[in-house]
Amino acid sequence: MANPIAITGVGLLTVKGDDLATLVKPAMHTPLPVKEQESPEEGLVWQVPLDLKARLTGTGWRHHTRSALMACVAAQAALRDAGMAFEPMDKAAEGMAVILGYNTDIFSPAFQRALKNQDLLEITPPYFLSMSVNAVASQVSIWLKIQGFALTLTSGFTAGLESLAAAAQALELGRAQAVLAGGVEEATQPLGQSFALQNQEAGHVPGVVPAEGCGLLLLEQEALARARGARPRAWLDGYGWAAARGAAGGPFQTAIELALQQAGIGPEQIDIIFSAANGDAVLDEAEARGVSTVFGKHRPASTAVKSWIGETLHAGGSLAAALAIGFGEQCVLPAPGWNGARAMQRILVLAADRDRKAAAVILRLPQRSA
Amino acid sequence: MIPVVVTGLGLVTPLGRTLGASWEQLLLGTSGIGTVTRFDASWLPVQIAAEIPGYAGYPAELLASTCVWDAVQQGIADAGLTEAVAARNFSMDWILGTTRGELYGFEQQCYANWRQGTGFTPAQFRGFLQANVSYGLLDDLGDRLGFQGQRTLVSNACASGAYAIALGADQIRLGRAERVLCAAVDVLSESYYAGFCGLRSLAPDACRPFDRERRGLVIGEAAAAIVLESEVAARRRGARVWATLAGTGWSCDAHHLAIPHPEGQGTMLALRRALAEAGMAAEAVAGVIAHGTGTWGNDPVEARAICRVLGKPPVTAPKSMLGHSMGAASAVEAVIAVLALEHGLLPPTISHTQTDPECPVDCVTAPRPLNGKAVLTNASGFGGNNACLIFTQESRRDG
């Protein structure tokens, strides 16, 4: 990219916590088991074990969905990490934008009950407004007075990484000076049941383990970031999207090649892969095939963070990117084949919707010795 | 930046299931608004909508995908790409905007289950997730079209369609794609209809944008498709160029989920950004296809923003005829803007008899000749999302 895109802030929420420095420690990397349903009301999706409202300043959070609360907490953390004001801003920020991967909450029990009872009162104005998929990105914008724009991508499992790529595009074109980008996913019971059924049909043990999560990164035009005294934690050097099932390596091959091309590097310069693998045989095999096609026998070590934070759908790609920065800075990795002898400077992060489509992002970290 | 042109259009609206039929009825000032038939609205305080005719026999869970498929097929054919798409021998990115996907079908399935005394099963949920709702719709259509490039689903409330088009244009401007199919769709949904009733946003009889007697919006259905190409790629293959997408402007009110910023700050920002990107003076805008919902909240704010930034260009609001098709509306209005340039005519705003002094726009109430080369569309949505698109046609003569 002609103008480097710097990542200056990271905010994340996982089922294992929200502190990046803690999340990179080996004790956190225990496998996440399938969640047992202990009561009919309880979902099958792991939740973020934090008091979200307690982490937010001000009032008026009563009508915010859990997704909106998670996104606001992560946005606050990312801005704080970037050395920017995290309190609601004093004046409108026209140069800042929000891009969020998120899915609809139409499957919530409250919504189904309202339909079943045909009771208008159950679809209250606050509830109705929160049904709008873009409400979460807008609530972040409203809280922080971010006027640049607010964009919601609902493309599925790739949306978290797509958000980062869309942010890079917006920065390249000068649509914003800084973009909070990433994804969020909230636990819903039908979602858990759906994955349970998929795992059961496929005979997977444990299969896909769904979980809540949110990962937001602050991306800035590097020159502007440096001008305000910020230090880039990483750079976004390349990205690619594809749905090319026809290629030998499927959509993964095309997405990775596009990202490498844009970054202006060869596959041998990738130090580590943060995989999209989530325990679903279709996805995992598609990724393995795509990666093998691009890297051949010299594929770098890879790690699948979903084994310990779960599959967070729309948040998956951005959470992996956030964790990649944390692991890269510490040069530690819970991955077979990783001996720590090589600096983690260029990291390939992948996301995919089974074998249907894939997204790839290449992050570059500041040079340091292993 | 790489110039972006429009080479294909497709339109499915309450006034017709083709581009030509819809345009003809728009110029005639025909209303597409009638009684709701998709579901039993008798329990609700309002029972009118602008439904697309002719889809009565289609499965509910495929209604949105059928509508957008028809629009997309028109767009591809109009761009002269039908054979190339069928042969699957070129790359084309695919961006879809929607707020609800196949929510209507989901609701109907829920009702069927409840009548049988069962809930919504995990298998049904998974089926909807994979094939119908939101990204399933995107991928299902993408697979059917054989598109192997980028696929993105945008859900930015009532500005979804405009954002889908703007994102597609950016892909081309940055040289990431030569050609992008952008589309948007939304069909009626009982829950959304009920939600708007709860907000007291729905008019009981007609949509009257910018009128003193306006009483609210009328929910509609529509699908629209636009093929965008780099100008070089379009010229290389000898494609017909409808218009140039000269600029896009994006913004967020950052004010309230449902209430526009009282001073129209976000709308003005989007308008100014679109003008700046197009390198165009405000006076060069010959016509505005307004968001014009007919609500008390939107119209005065939008009108004042248009007047402050653009002066007093002719303004028309197709929602008076087509209803408000939510995520599809801004894409439909983009197609209308291109057709207005092509035919040199702005379609009328119907049901408008007396302009509200709070909405001081020059509201077009009969087809009006276009006096210039640029038409701007303005869209806003829940969450304060705003998007403006400026289309130009250099071959048009001034005056």
PDB file of N, CA and C in Angstrom, chain A residues 94 103 106-107 111-112 115-116 118 120 125 128-129 134 138 141-142 146-148 150-157 162 169 172-173 175 190 194 197 201 239 241 243-245 262 353 356-357, chain B residues 1 43 103 106 111 114 123 125-126 130 134-135 139 143 148-153 155-157 170-171 176 190-192 194-195 199 248 250-254 256 265 269 273 277 382-383 385:
ATOM      1  N   GLU A  94     -15.114  13.808  12.992  1.00  0.00           N
ATOM      2  CA  GLU A  94     -15.470  13.563  11.591  1.00  0.00           C
ATOM      3  C   GLU A  94     -14.449  12.692  10.881  1.00  0.00           C
ATOM      4  N   ASN A 103     -23.780  -9.875  13.231  1.00  0.00           N
ATOM      5  CA  ASN A 103     -24.931 -10.552  12.634  1.00  0.00           C
ATOM      6  C   ASN A 103     -26.205 -10.152  13.355  1.00  0.00           C
ATOM      7  N   ILE A 106     -32.156 -11.703  15.237  1.00  0.00           N
ATOM      8  CA  ILE A 106     -33.570 -12.000  15.066  1.00  0.00           C
ATOM      9  C   ILE A 106     -33.971 -13.324  15.703  1.00  0.00           C
ATOM     10  N   PHE A 107     -32.979 -14.099  16.089  1.00  0.00           N
ATOM     11  CA  PHE A 107     -33.317 -15.408  16.641  1.00  0.00           C
ATOM     12  C   PHE A 107     -33.447 -15.376  18.166  1.00  0.00           C
ATOM     13  N   PHE A 111     -37.676 -11.919  20.510  1.00  0.00           N
ATOM     14  CA  PHE A 111     -38.224 -11.632  19.192  1.00  0.00           C
ATOM     15  C   PHE A 111     -39.250 -12.699  18.791  1.00  0.00           C
ATOM     16  N   GLN A 112     -38.881 -13.948  19.006  1.00  0.00           N
ATOM     17  CA  GLN A 112     -39.801 -15.033  18.628  1.00  0.00           C
ATOM     18  C   GLN A 112     -41.090 -14.972  19.454  1.00  0.00           C
ATOM     19  N   LEU A 115     -43.418 -12.284  18.047  1.00  0.00           N
ATOM     20  CA  LEU A 115     -44.107 -12.744  16.838  1.00  0.00           C
ATOM     21  C   LEU A 115     -45.225 -13.718  17.185  1.00  0.00           C
ATOM     22  N   LYS A 116     -44.913 -14.639  18.067  1.00  0.00           N
ATOM     23  CA  LYS A 116     -45.869 -15.693  18.399  1.00  0.00           C
ATOM     24  C   LYS A 116     -47.124 -15.104  19.040  1.00  0.00           C
ATOM     25  N   GLN A 118     -48.156 -12.068  18.742  1.00  0.00           N
ATOM     26  CA  GLN A 118     -48.692 -10.954  17.956  1.00  0.00           C
ATOM     27  C   GLN A 118     -49.028  -9.785  18.871  1.00  0.00           C
ATOM     28  N   LEU A 120     -47.924  -6.154  19.835  1.00  0.00           N
ATOM     29  CA  LEU A 120     -47.135  -4.997  19.449  1.00  0.00           C
ATOM     30  C   LEU A 120     -46.304  -4.473  20.604  1.00  0.00           C
ATOM     31  N   PRO A 125     -40.211   0.148  21.055  1.00  0.00           N
ATOM     32  CA  PRO A 125     -39.283   0.934  20.230  1.00  0.00           C
ATOM     33  C   PRO A 125     -37.810   0.665  20.532  1.00  0.00           C
ATOM     34  N   PHE A 128     -37.046  -2.736  19.116  1.00  0.00           N
ATOM     35  CA  PHE A 128     -37.099  -2.716  17.660  1.00  0.00           C
ATOM     36  C   PHE A 128     -35.836  -2.072  17.084  1.00  0.00           C
ATOM     37  N   LEU A 129     -35.416  -0.967  17.665  1.00  0.00           N
ATOM     38  CA  LEU A 129     -34.217  -0.291  17.162  1.00  0.00           C
ATOM     39  C   LEU A 129     -32.992  -1.184  17.308  1.00  0.00           C
ATOM     40  N   ASN A 134     -27.361  -2.834  12.156  1.00  0.00           N
ATOM     41  CA  ASN A 134     -26.308  -1.823  12.241  1.00  0.00           C
ATOM     42  C   ASN A 134     -26.340  -1.044  13.557  1.00  0.00           C
ATOM     43  N   SER A 138     -23.579   1.754  15.254  1.00  0.00           N
ATOM     44  CA  SER A 138     -24.070   3.112  15.470  1.00  0.00           C
ATOM     45  C   SER A 138     -24.009   3.498  16.946  1.00  0.00           C
ATOM     46  N   SER A 141     -20.673   4.589  17.653  1.00  0.00           N
ATOM     47  CA  SER A 141     -20.482   5.927  17.070  1.00  0.00           C
ATOM     48  C   SER A 141     -21.163   7.004  17.907  1.00  0.00           C
ATOM     49  N   ILE A 142     -22.377   6.707  18.342  1.00  0.00           N
ATOM     50  CA  ILE A 142     -23.119   7.705  19.120  1.00  0.00           C
ATOM     51  C   ILE A 142     -22.400   7.983  20.436  1.00  0.00           C
ATOM     52  N   ILE A 146     -18.503   9.552  16.918  1.00  0.00           N
ATOM     53  CA  ILE A 146     -17.708   9.266  15.721  1.00  0.00           C
ATOM     54  C   ILE A 146     -18.579   9.519  14.491  1.00  0.00           C
ATOM     55  N   GLN A 147     -18.276  10.571  13.769  1.00  0.00           N
ATOM     56  CA  GLN A 147     -19.141  10.994  12.660  1.00  0.00           C
ATOM     57  C   GLN A 147     -18.621  10.623  11.279  1.00  0.00           C
ATOM     58  N   GLY A 148     -17.420  10.074  11.220  1.00  0.00           N
ATOM     59  CA  GLY A 148     -16.859   9.763   9.890  1.00  0.00           C
ATOM     60  C   GLY A 148     -17.824   8.912   9.096  1.00  0.00           C
ATOM     61  N   ALA A 150     -20.291   4.911   9.943  1.00  0.00           N
ATOM     62  CA  ALA A 150     -20.419   3.646  10.678  1.00  0.00           C
ATOM     63  C   ALA A 150     -20.926   2.606   9.686  1.00  0.00           C
ATOM     64  N   LEU A 151     -20.168   1.551   9.534  1.00  0.00           N
ATOM     65  CA  LEU A 151     -20.491   0.551   8.514  1.00  0.00           C
ATOM     66  C   LEU A 151     -20.583  -0.824   9.164  1.00  0.00           C
ATOM     67  N   THR A 152     -21.621  -1.567   8.811  1.00  0.00           N
ATOM     68  CA  THR A 152     -21.784  -2.918   9.356  1.00  0.00           C
ATOM     69  C   THR A 152     -21.728  -3.941   8.237  1.00  0.00           C
ATOM     70  N   LEU A 153     -20.838  -4.898   8.371  1.00  0.00           N
ATOM     71  CA  LEU A 153     -20.699  -5.977   7.387  1.00  0.00           C
ATOM     72  C   LEU A 153     -21.216  -7.257   8.025  1.00  0.00           C
ATOM     73  N   THR A 154     -22.095  -7.943   7.323  1.00  0.00           N
ATOM     74  CA  THR A 154     -22.686  -9.151   7.892  1.00  0.00           C
ATOM     75  C   THR A 154     -22.397 -10.354   6.999  1.00  0.00           C
ATOM     76  N   SER A 155     -21.199 -10.377   6.466  1.00  0.00           N
ATOM     77  CA  SER A 155     -20.855 -11.405   5.477  1.00  0.00           C
ATOM     78  C   SER A 155     -20.623 -12.777   6.089  1.00  0.00           C
ATOM     79  N   GLY A 156     -20.709 -12.908   7.396  1.00  0.00           N
ATOM     80  CA  GLY A 156     -20.529 -14.216   8.015  1.00  0.00           C
ATOM     81  C   GLY A 156     -19.173 -14.327   8.677  1.00  0.00           C
ATOM     82  N   PHE A 157     -18.610 -15.540   8.637  1.00  0.00           N
ATOM     83  CA  PHE A 157     -17.388 -15.832   9.386  1.00  0.00           C
ATOM     84  C   PHE A 157     -16.192 -14.981   8.934  1.00  0.00           C
ATOM     85  N   GLU A 162     -12.850  -8.904   7.071  1.00  0.00           N
ATOM     86  CA  GLU A 162     -13.297  -7.973   6.029  1.00  0.00           C
ATOM     87  C   GLU A 162     -13.356  -6.557   6.574  1.00  0.00           C
ATOM     88  N   GLN A 169      -9.059   0.077   3.196  1.00  0.00           N
ATOM     89  CA  GLN A 169      -9.503   0.731   1.958  1.00  0.00           C
ATOM     90  C   GLN A 169      -9.972   2.157   2.235  1.00  0.00           C
ATOM     91  N   GLU A 172      -7.014   4.259   2.818  1.00  0.00           N
ATOM     92  CA  GLU A 172      -6.286   4.501   1.564  1.00  0.00           C
ATOM     93  C   GLU A 172      -6.938   5.602   0.741  1.00  0.00           C
ATOM     94  N   LEU A 173      -8.262   5.626   0.758  1.00  0.00           N
ATOM     95  CA  LEU A 173      -8.994   6.594  -0.057  1.00  0.00           C
ATOM     96  C   LEU A 173      -9.266   7.899   0.684  1.00  0.00           C
ATOM     97  N   ARG A 175     -11.148   8.339   3.260  1.00  0.00           N
ATOM     98  CA  ARG A 175     -12.505   8.469   3.794  1.00  0.00           C
ATOM     99  C   ARG A 175     -12.488   8.678   5.306  1.00  0.00           C
ATOM    100  N   PRO A 190     -30.318 -20.287  19.694  1.00  0.00           N
ATOM    101  CA  PRO A 190     -30.407 -20.996  18.427  1.00  0.00           C
ATOM    102  C   PRO A 190     -29.059 -21.193  17.752  1.00  0.00           C
ATOM    103  N   SER A 194     -27.702 -24.743  16.692  1.00  0.00           N
ATOM    104  CA  SER A 194     -27.358 -25.000  15.306  1.00  0.00           C
ATOM    105  C   SER A 194     -25.995 -25.674  15.188  1.00  0.00           C
ATOM    106  N   LEU A 197     -26.096 -29.246  16.408  1.00  0.00           N
ATOM    107  CA  LEU A 197     -26.658 -30.140  15.401  1.00  0.00           C
ATOM    108  C   LEU A 197     -25.623 -30.449  14.315  1.00  0.00           C
ATOM    109  N   GLU A 201     -24.307 -34.163  13.443  1.00  0.00           N
ATOM    110  CA  GLU A 201     -24.455 -34.755  12.116  1.00  0.00           C
ATOM    111  C   GLU A 201     -23.114 -35.146  11.516  1.00  0.00           C
ATOM    112  N   TYR A 239      -4.315  -7.550   2.154  1.00  0.00           N
ATOM    113  CA  TYR A 239      -5.530  -8.303   2.437  1.00  0.00           C
ATOM    114  C   TYR A 239      -6.079  -8.900   1.151  1.00  0.00           C
ATOM    115  N   TRP A 241      -9.750 -11.206  -0.368  1.00  0.00           N
ATOM    116  CA  TRP A 241     -11.019 -11.891  -0.155  1.00  0.00           C
ATOM    117  C   TRP A 241     -11.225 -12.811  -1.360  1.00  0.00           C
ATOM    118  N   ALA A 243     -13.926 -16.169  -3.112  1.00  0.00           N
ATOM    119  CA  ALA A 243     -14.893 -17.249  -2.999  1.00  0.00           C
ATOM    120  C   ALA A 243     -14.601 -18.280  -4.082  1.00  0.00           C
ATOM    121  N   ALA A 244     -13.337 -18.358  -4.456  1.00  0.00           N
ATOM    122  CA  ALA A 244     -12.951 -19.159  -5.618  1.00  0.00           C
ATOM    123  C   ALA A 244     -12.850 -20.634  -5.277  1.00  0.00           C
ATOM    124  N   ARG A 245     -13.982 -21.306  -5.330  1.00  0.00           N
ATOM    125  CA  ARG A 245     -13.956 -22.742  -5.044  1.00  0.00           C
ATOM    126  C   ARG A 245     -13.234 -23.523  -6.143  1.00  0.00           C
ATOM    127  N   GLN A 262      -0.495  -7.944  -2.487  1.00  0.00           N
ATOM    128  CA  GLN A 262      -0.660  -6.564  -2.046  1.00  0.00           C
ATOM    129  C   GLN A 262       0.446  -6.155  -1.074  1.00  0.00           C
ATOM    130  N   ASP A 353     -15.644 -18.988   5.792  1.00  0.00           N
ATOM    131  CA  ASP A 353     -16.958 -19.564   5.972  1.00  0.00           C
ATOM    132  C   ASP A 353     -16.905 -20.937   5.297  1.00  0.00           C
ATOM    133  N   ARG A 356     -16.658 -22.009   1.483  1.00  0.00           N
ATOM    134  CA  ARG A 356     -17.368 -21.106   0.584  1.00  0.00           C
ATOM    135  C   ARG A 356     -16.579 -19.845   0.263  1.00  0.00           C
ATOM    136  N   LYS A 357     -16.058 -19.207   1.274  1.00  0.00           N
ATOM    137  CA  LYS A 357     -15.272 -18.008   1.013  1.00  0.00           C
ATOM    138  C   LYS A 357     -14.233 -17.835   2.116  1.00  0.00           C
TER     139      LYS A 357
ATOM    140  N   MET B   1      -7.362   8.557  -9.093  1.00  0.00           N
ATOM    141  CA  MET B   1      -8.206   7.385  -8.848  1.00  0.00           C
ATOM    142  C   MET B   1      -8.791   6.869 -10.161  1.00  0.00           C
ATOM    143  N   TRP B  43     -54.204  -7.080  12.864  1.00  0.00           N
ATOM    144  CA  TRP B  43     -53.940  -6.793  14.274  1.00  0.00           C
ATOM    145  C   TRP B  43     -53.148  -5.506  14.455  1.00  0.00           C
ATOM    146  N   LEU B 103     -36.002 -12.563   6.194  1.00  0.00           N
ATOM    147  CA  LEU B 103     -36.696 -12.546   7.484  1.00  0.00           C
ATOM    148  C   LEU B 103     -38.177 -12.876   7.328  1.00  0.00           C
ATOM    149  N   PHE B 106     -38.571 -16.503   7.312  1.00  0.00           N
ATOM    150  CA  PHE B 106     -38.317 -17.018   8.651  1.00  0.00           C
ATOM    151  C   PHE B 106     -39.573 -16.878   9.511  1.00  0.00           C
ATOM    152  N   TYR B 111     -44.519 -19.249  12.087  1.00  0.00           N
ATOM    153  CA  TYR B 111     -45.967 -19.366  12.237  1.00  0.00           C
ATOM    154  C   TYR B 111     -46.426 -20.796  11.929  1.00  0.00           C
ATOM    155  N   TRP B 114     -45.589 -22.987  14.819  1.00  0.00           N
ATOM    156  CA  TRP B 114     -46.438 -22.759  15.993  1.00  0.00           C
ATOM    157  C   TRP B 114     -47.838 -23.306  15.776  1.00  0.00           C
ATOM    158  N   ALA B 123     -32.496 -27.538  13.087  1.00  0.00           N
ATOM    159  CA  ALA B 123     -32.225 -27.829  11.678  1.00  0.00           C
ATOM    160  C   ALA B 123     -32.764 -26.714  10.789  1.00  0.00           C
ATOM    161  N   PHE B 125     -33.256 -23.666  11.743  1.00  0.00           N
ATOM    162  CA  PHE B 125     -32.428 -22.491  11.990  1.00  0.00           C
ATOM    163  C   PHE B 125     -31.159 -22.560  11.149  1.00  0.00           C
ATOM    164  N   ARG B 126     -30.556 -23.728  11.170  1.00  0.00           N
ATOM    165  CA  ARG B 126     -29.300 -23.866  10.438  1.00  0.00           C
ATOM    166  C   ARG B 126     -29.522 -23.676   8.938  1.00  0.00           C
ATOM    167  N   GLN B 130     -27.671 -20.830   6.726  1.00  0.00           N
ATOM    168  CA  GLN B 130     -26.777 -21.172   5.627  1.00  0.00           C
ATOM    169  C   GLN B 130     -27.295 -20.733   4.268  1.00  0.00           C
ATOM    170  N   SER B 134     -29.267 -13.213   5.914  1.00  0.00           N
ATOM    171  CA  SER B 134     -28.052 -12.421   5.755  1.00  0.00           C
ATOM    172  C   SER B 134     -27.011 -13.112   4.888  1.00  0.00           C
ATOM    173  N   TYR B 135     -25.915 -13.580   5.506  1.00  0.00           N
ATOM    174  CA  TYR B 135     -24.799 -13.993   4.656  1.00  0.00           C
ATOM    175  C   TYR B 135     -25.091 -15.267   3.874  1.00  0.00           C
ATOM    176  N   ASP B 139     -24.102 -15.712  -0.084  1.00  0.00           N
ATOM    177  CA  ASP B 139     -23.328 -16.816  -0.636  1.00  0.00           C
ATOM    178  C   ASP B 139     -24.148 -17.668  -1.585  1.00  0.00           C
ATOM    179  N   ASP B 143     -22.890 -18.189  -5.258  1.00  0.00           N
ATOM    180  CA  ASP B 143     -22.611 -19.516  -5.811  1.00  0.00           C
ATOM    181  C   ASP B 143     -23.390 -19.737  -7.101  1.00  0.00           C
ATOM    182  N   GLN B 148     -16.361 -15.655  -8.150  1.00  0.00           N
ATOM    183  CA  GLN B 148     -15.272 -16.181  -7.331  1.00  0.00           C
ATOM    184  C   GLN B 148     -14.464 -15.091  -6.643  1.00  0.00           C
ATOM    185  N   GLY B 149     -14.875 -13.858  -6.808  1.00  0.00           N
ATOM    186  CA  GLY B 149     -14.128 -12.769  -6.190  1.00  0.00           C
ATOM    187  C   GLY B 149     -14.638 -12.470  -4.798  1.00  0.00           C
ATOM    188  N   GLN B 150     -14.463 -11.228  -4.405  1.00  0.00           N
ATOM    189  CA  GLN B 150     -14.915 -10.795  -3.091  1.00  0.00           C
ATOM    190  C   GLN B 150     -16.437 -10.869  -3.002  1.00  0.00           C
ATOM    191  N   ARG B 151     -16.913 -11.254  -1.829  1.00  0.00           N
ATOM    192  CA  ARG B 151     -18.356 -11.211  -1.548  1.00  0.00           C
ATOM    193  C   ARG B 151     -18.538 -10.488  -0.226  1.00  0.00           C
ATOM    194  N   THR B 152     -19.352  -9.480  -0.246  1.00  0.00           N
ATOM    195  CA  THR B 152     -19.569  -8.736   0.993  1.00  0.00           C
ATOM    196  C   THR B 152     -21.041  -8.420   1.157  1.00  0.00           C
ATOM    197  N   LEU B 153     -21.509  -8.554   2.380  1.00  0.00           N
ATOM    198  CA  LEU B 153     -22.886  -8.190   2.691  1.00  0.00           C
ATOM    199  C   LEU B 153     -22.869  -6.965   3.598  1.00  0.00           C
ATOM    200  N   SER B 155     -25.045  -4.243   5.806  1.00  0.00           N
ATOM    201  CA  SER B 155     -26.333  -4.023   6.435  1.00  0.00           C
ATOM    202  C   SER B 155     -26.256  -2.702   7.183  1.00  0.00           C
ATOM    203  N   ASN B 156     -26.503  -1.627   6.477  1.00  0.00           N
ATOM    204  CA  ASN B 156     -26.411  -0.297   7.062  1.00  0.00           C
ATOM    205  C   ASN B 156     -27.766   0.387   7.038  1.00  0.00           C
ATOM    206  N   ALA B 157     -28.757  -0.354   7.526  1.00  0.00           N
ATOM    207  CA  ALA B 157     -30.130   0.143   7.603  1.00  0.00           C
ATOM    208  C   ALA B 157     -30.576   0.630   6.225  1.00  0.00           C
ATOM    209  N   ASP B 170     -15.292   1.716  -4.560  1.00  0.00           N
ATOM    210  CA  ASP B 170     -13.966   1.815  -3.950  1.00  0.00           C
ATOM    211  C   ASP B 170     -13.060   0.658  -4.378  1.00  0.00           C
ATOM    212  N   GLN B 171     -13.636  -0.519  -4.489  1.00  0.00           N
ATOM    213  CA  GLN B 171     -12.855  -1.660  -4.963  1.00  0.00           C
ATOM    214  C   GLN B 171     -12.227  -1.353  -6.326  1.00  0.00           C
ATOM    215  N   ARG B 176      -8.600  -2.891  -7.133  1.00  0.00           N
ATOM    216  CA  ARG B 176      -8.754  -4.255  -6.591  1.00  0.00           C
ATOM    217  C   ARG B 176      -9.707  -5.089  -7.445  1.00  0.00           C
ATOM    218  N   GLU B 190     -43.185  -8.942   8.833  1.00  0.00           N
ATOM    219  CA  GLU B 190     -44.219  -8.572   9.800  1.00  0.00           C
ATOM    220  C   GLU B 190     -43.620  -7.905  11.042  1.00  0.00           C
ATOM    221  N   SER B 191     -42.473  -8.429  11.466  1.00  0.00           N
ATOM    222  CA  SER B 191     -41.882  -7.883  12.685  1.00  0.00           C
ATOM    223  C   SER B 191     -41.414  -6.449  12.460  1.00  0.00           C
ATOM    224  N   TYR B 192     -40.805  -6.196  11.309  1.00  0.00           N
ATOM    225  CA  TYR B 192     -40.368  -4.830  11.024  1.00  0.00           C
ATOM    226  C   TYR B 192     -41.581  -3.912  10.892  1.00  0.00           C
ATOM    227  N   ALA B 194     -44.436  -4.275  12.319  1.00  0.00           N
ATOM    228  CA  ALA B 194     -44.952  -4.037  13.667  1.00  0.00           C
ATOM    229  C   ALA B 194     -44.054  -3.069  14.430  1.00  0.00           C
ATOM    230  N   GLY B 195     -42.758  -3.202  14.212  1.00  0.00           N
ATOM    231  CA  GLY B 195     -41.825  -2.303  14.879  1.00  0.00           C
ATOM    232  C   GLY B 195     -42.040  -0.854  14.465  1.00  0.00           C
ATOM    233  N   LEU B 199     -43.221   2.526  16.556  1.00  0.00           N
ATOM    234  CA  LEU B 199     -42.561   3.840  16.525  1.00  0.00           C
ATOM    235  C   LEU B 199     -43.515   4.935  16.052  1.00  0.00           C
ATOM    236  N   THR B 248     -18.830   9.651  -3.944  1.00  0.00           N
ATOM    237  CA  THR B 248     -19.684   9.132  -2.875  1.00  0.00           C
ATOM    238  C   THR B 248     -19.311   9.855  -1.585  1.00  0.00           C
ATOM    239  N   TRP B 250     -19.895   9.604   2.704  1.00  0.00           N
ATOM    240  CA  TRP B 250     -20.397   8.777   3.801  1.00  0.00           C
ATOM    241  C   TRP B 250     -20.317   9.590   5.099  1.00  0.00           C
ATOM    242  N   SER B 251     -21.243   9.319   5.990  1.00  0.00           N
ATOM    243  CA  SER B 251     -21.129   9.933   7.322  1.00  0.00           C
ATOM    244  C   SER B 251     -22.072   9.238   8.300  1.00  0.00           C
ATOM    245  N   CYS B 252     -21.872   9.558   9.564  1.00  0.00           N
ATOM    246  CA  CYS B 252     -22.774   9.066  10.607  1.00  0.00           C
ATOM    247  C   CYS B 252     -23.174  10.250  11.497  1.00  0.00           C
ATOM    248  N   ASP B 253     -24.466  10.356  11.782  1.00  0.00           N
ATOM    249  CA  ASP B 253     -24.927  11.456  12.636  1.00  0.00           C
ATOM    250  C   ASP B 253     -24.289  11.392  14.025  1.00  0.00           C
ATOM    251  N   ALA B 254     -24.076  10.155  14.520  1.00  0.00           N
ATOM    252  CA  ALA B 254     -23.578   9.970  15.896  1.00  0.00           C
ATOM    253  C   ALA B 254     -24.447  10.745  16.885  1.00  0.00           C
ATOM    254  N   HIS B 256     -28.427   9.757  17.495  1.00  0.00           N
ATOM    255  CA  HIS B 256     -29.487   8.940  18.077  1.00  0.00           C
ATOM    256  C   HIS B 256     -29.777   7.806  17.103  1.00  0.00           C
ATOM    257  N   GLN B 265     -26.393  17.655  10.542  1.00  0.00           N
ATOM    258  CA  GLN B 265     -24.920  17.669  10.426  1.00  0.00           C
ATOM    259  C   GLN B 265     -24.397  16.502   9.587  1.00  0.00           C
ATOM    260  N   LEU B 269     -22.564  16.632   5.969  1.00  0.00           N
ATOM    261  CA  LEU B 269     -21.202  16.107   5.820  1.00  0.00           C
ATOM    262  C   LEU B 269     -21.123  15.149   4.637  1.00  0.00           C
ATOM    263  N   ARG B 273     -18.964  15.747   1.268  1.00  0.00           N
ATOM    264  CA  ARG B 273     -17.925  14.769   0.897  1.00  0.00           C
ATOM    265  C   ARG B 273     -18.137  14.244  -0.518  1.00  0.00           C
ATOM    266  N   GLU B 277     -15.478  14.673  -3.533  1.00  0.00           N
ATOM    267  CA  GLU B 277     -14.904  13.551  -4.271  1.00  0.00           C
ATOM    268  C   GLU B 277     -15.179  13.670  -5.765  1.00  0.00           C
ATOM    269  N   PHE B 382     -31.523   4.220  10.055  1.00  0.00           N
ATOM    270  CA  PHE B 382     -31.402   4.003  11.495  1.00  0.00           C
ATOM    271  C   PHE B 382     -29.927   4.041  11.888  1.00  0.00           C
ATOM    272  N   GLY B 383     -29.693   4.598  13.028  1.00  0.00           N
ATOM    273  CA  GLY B 383     -28.312   4.658  13.476  1.00  0.00           C
ATOM    274  C   GLY B 383     -27.606   5.893  12.978  1.00  0.00           C
ATOM    275  N   ASN B 385     -26.939   6.609   9.783  1.00  0.00           N
ATOM    276  CA  ASN B 385     -26.067   6.335   8.635  1.00  0.00           C
ATOM    277  C   ASN B 385     -26.510   7.138   7.424  1.00  0.00           C
TER     278      ASN B 385
END
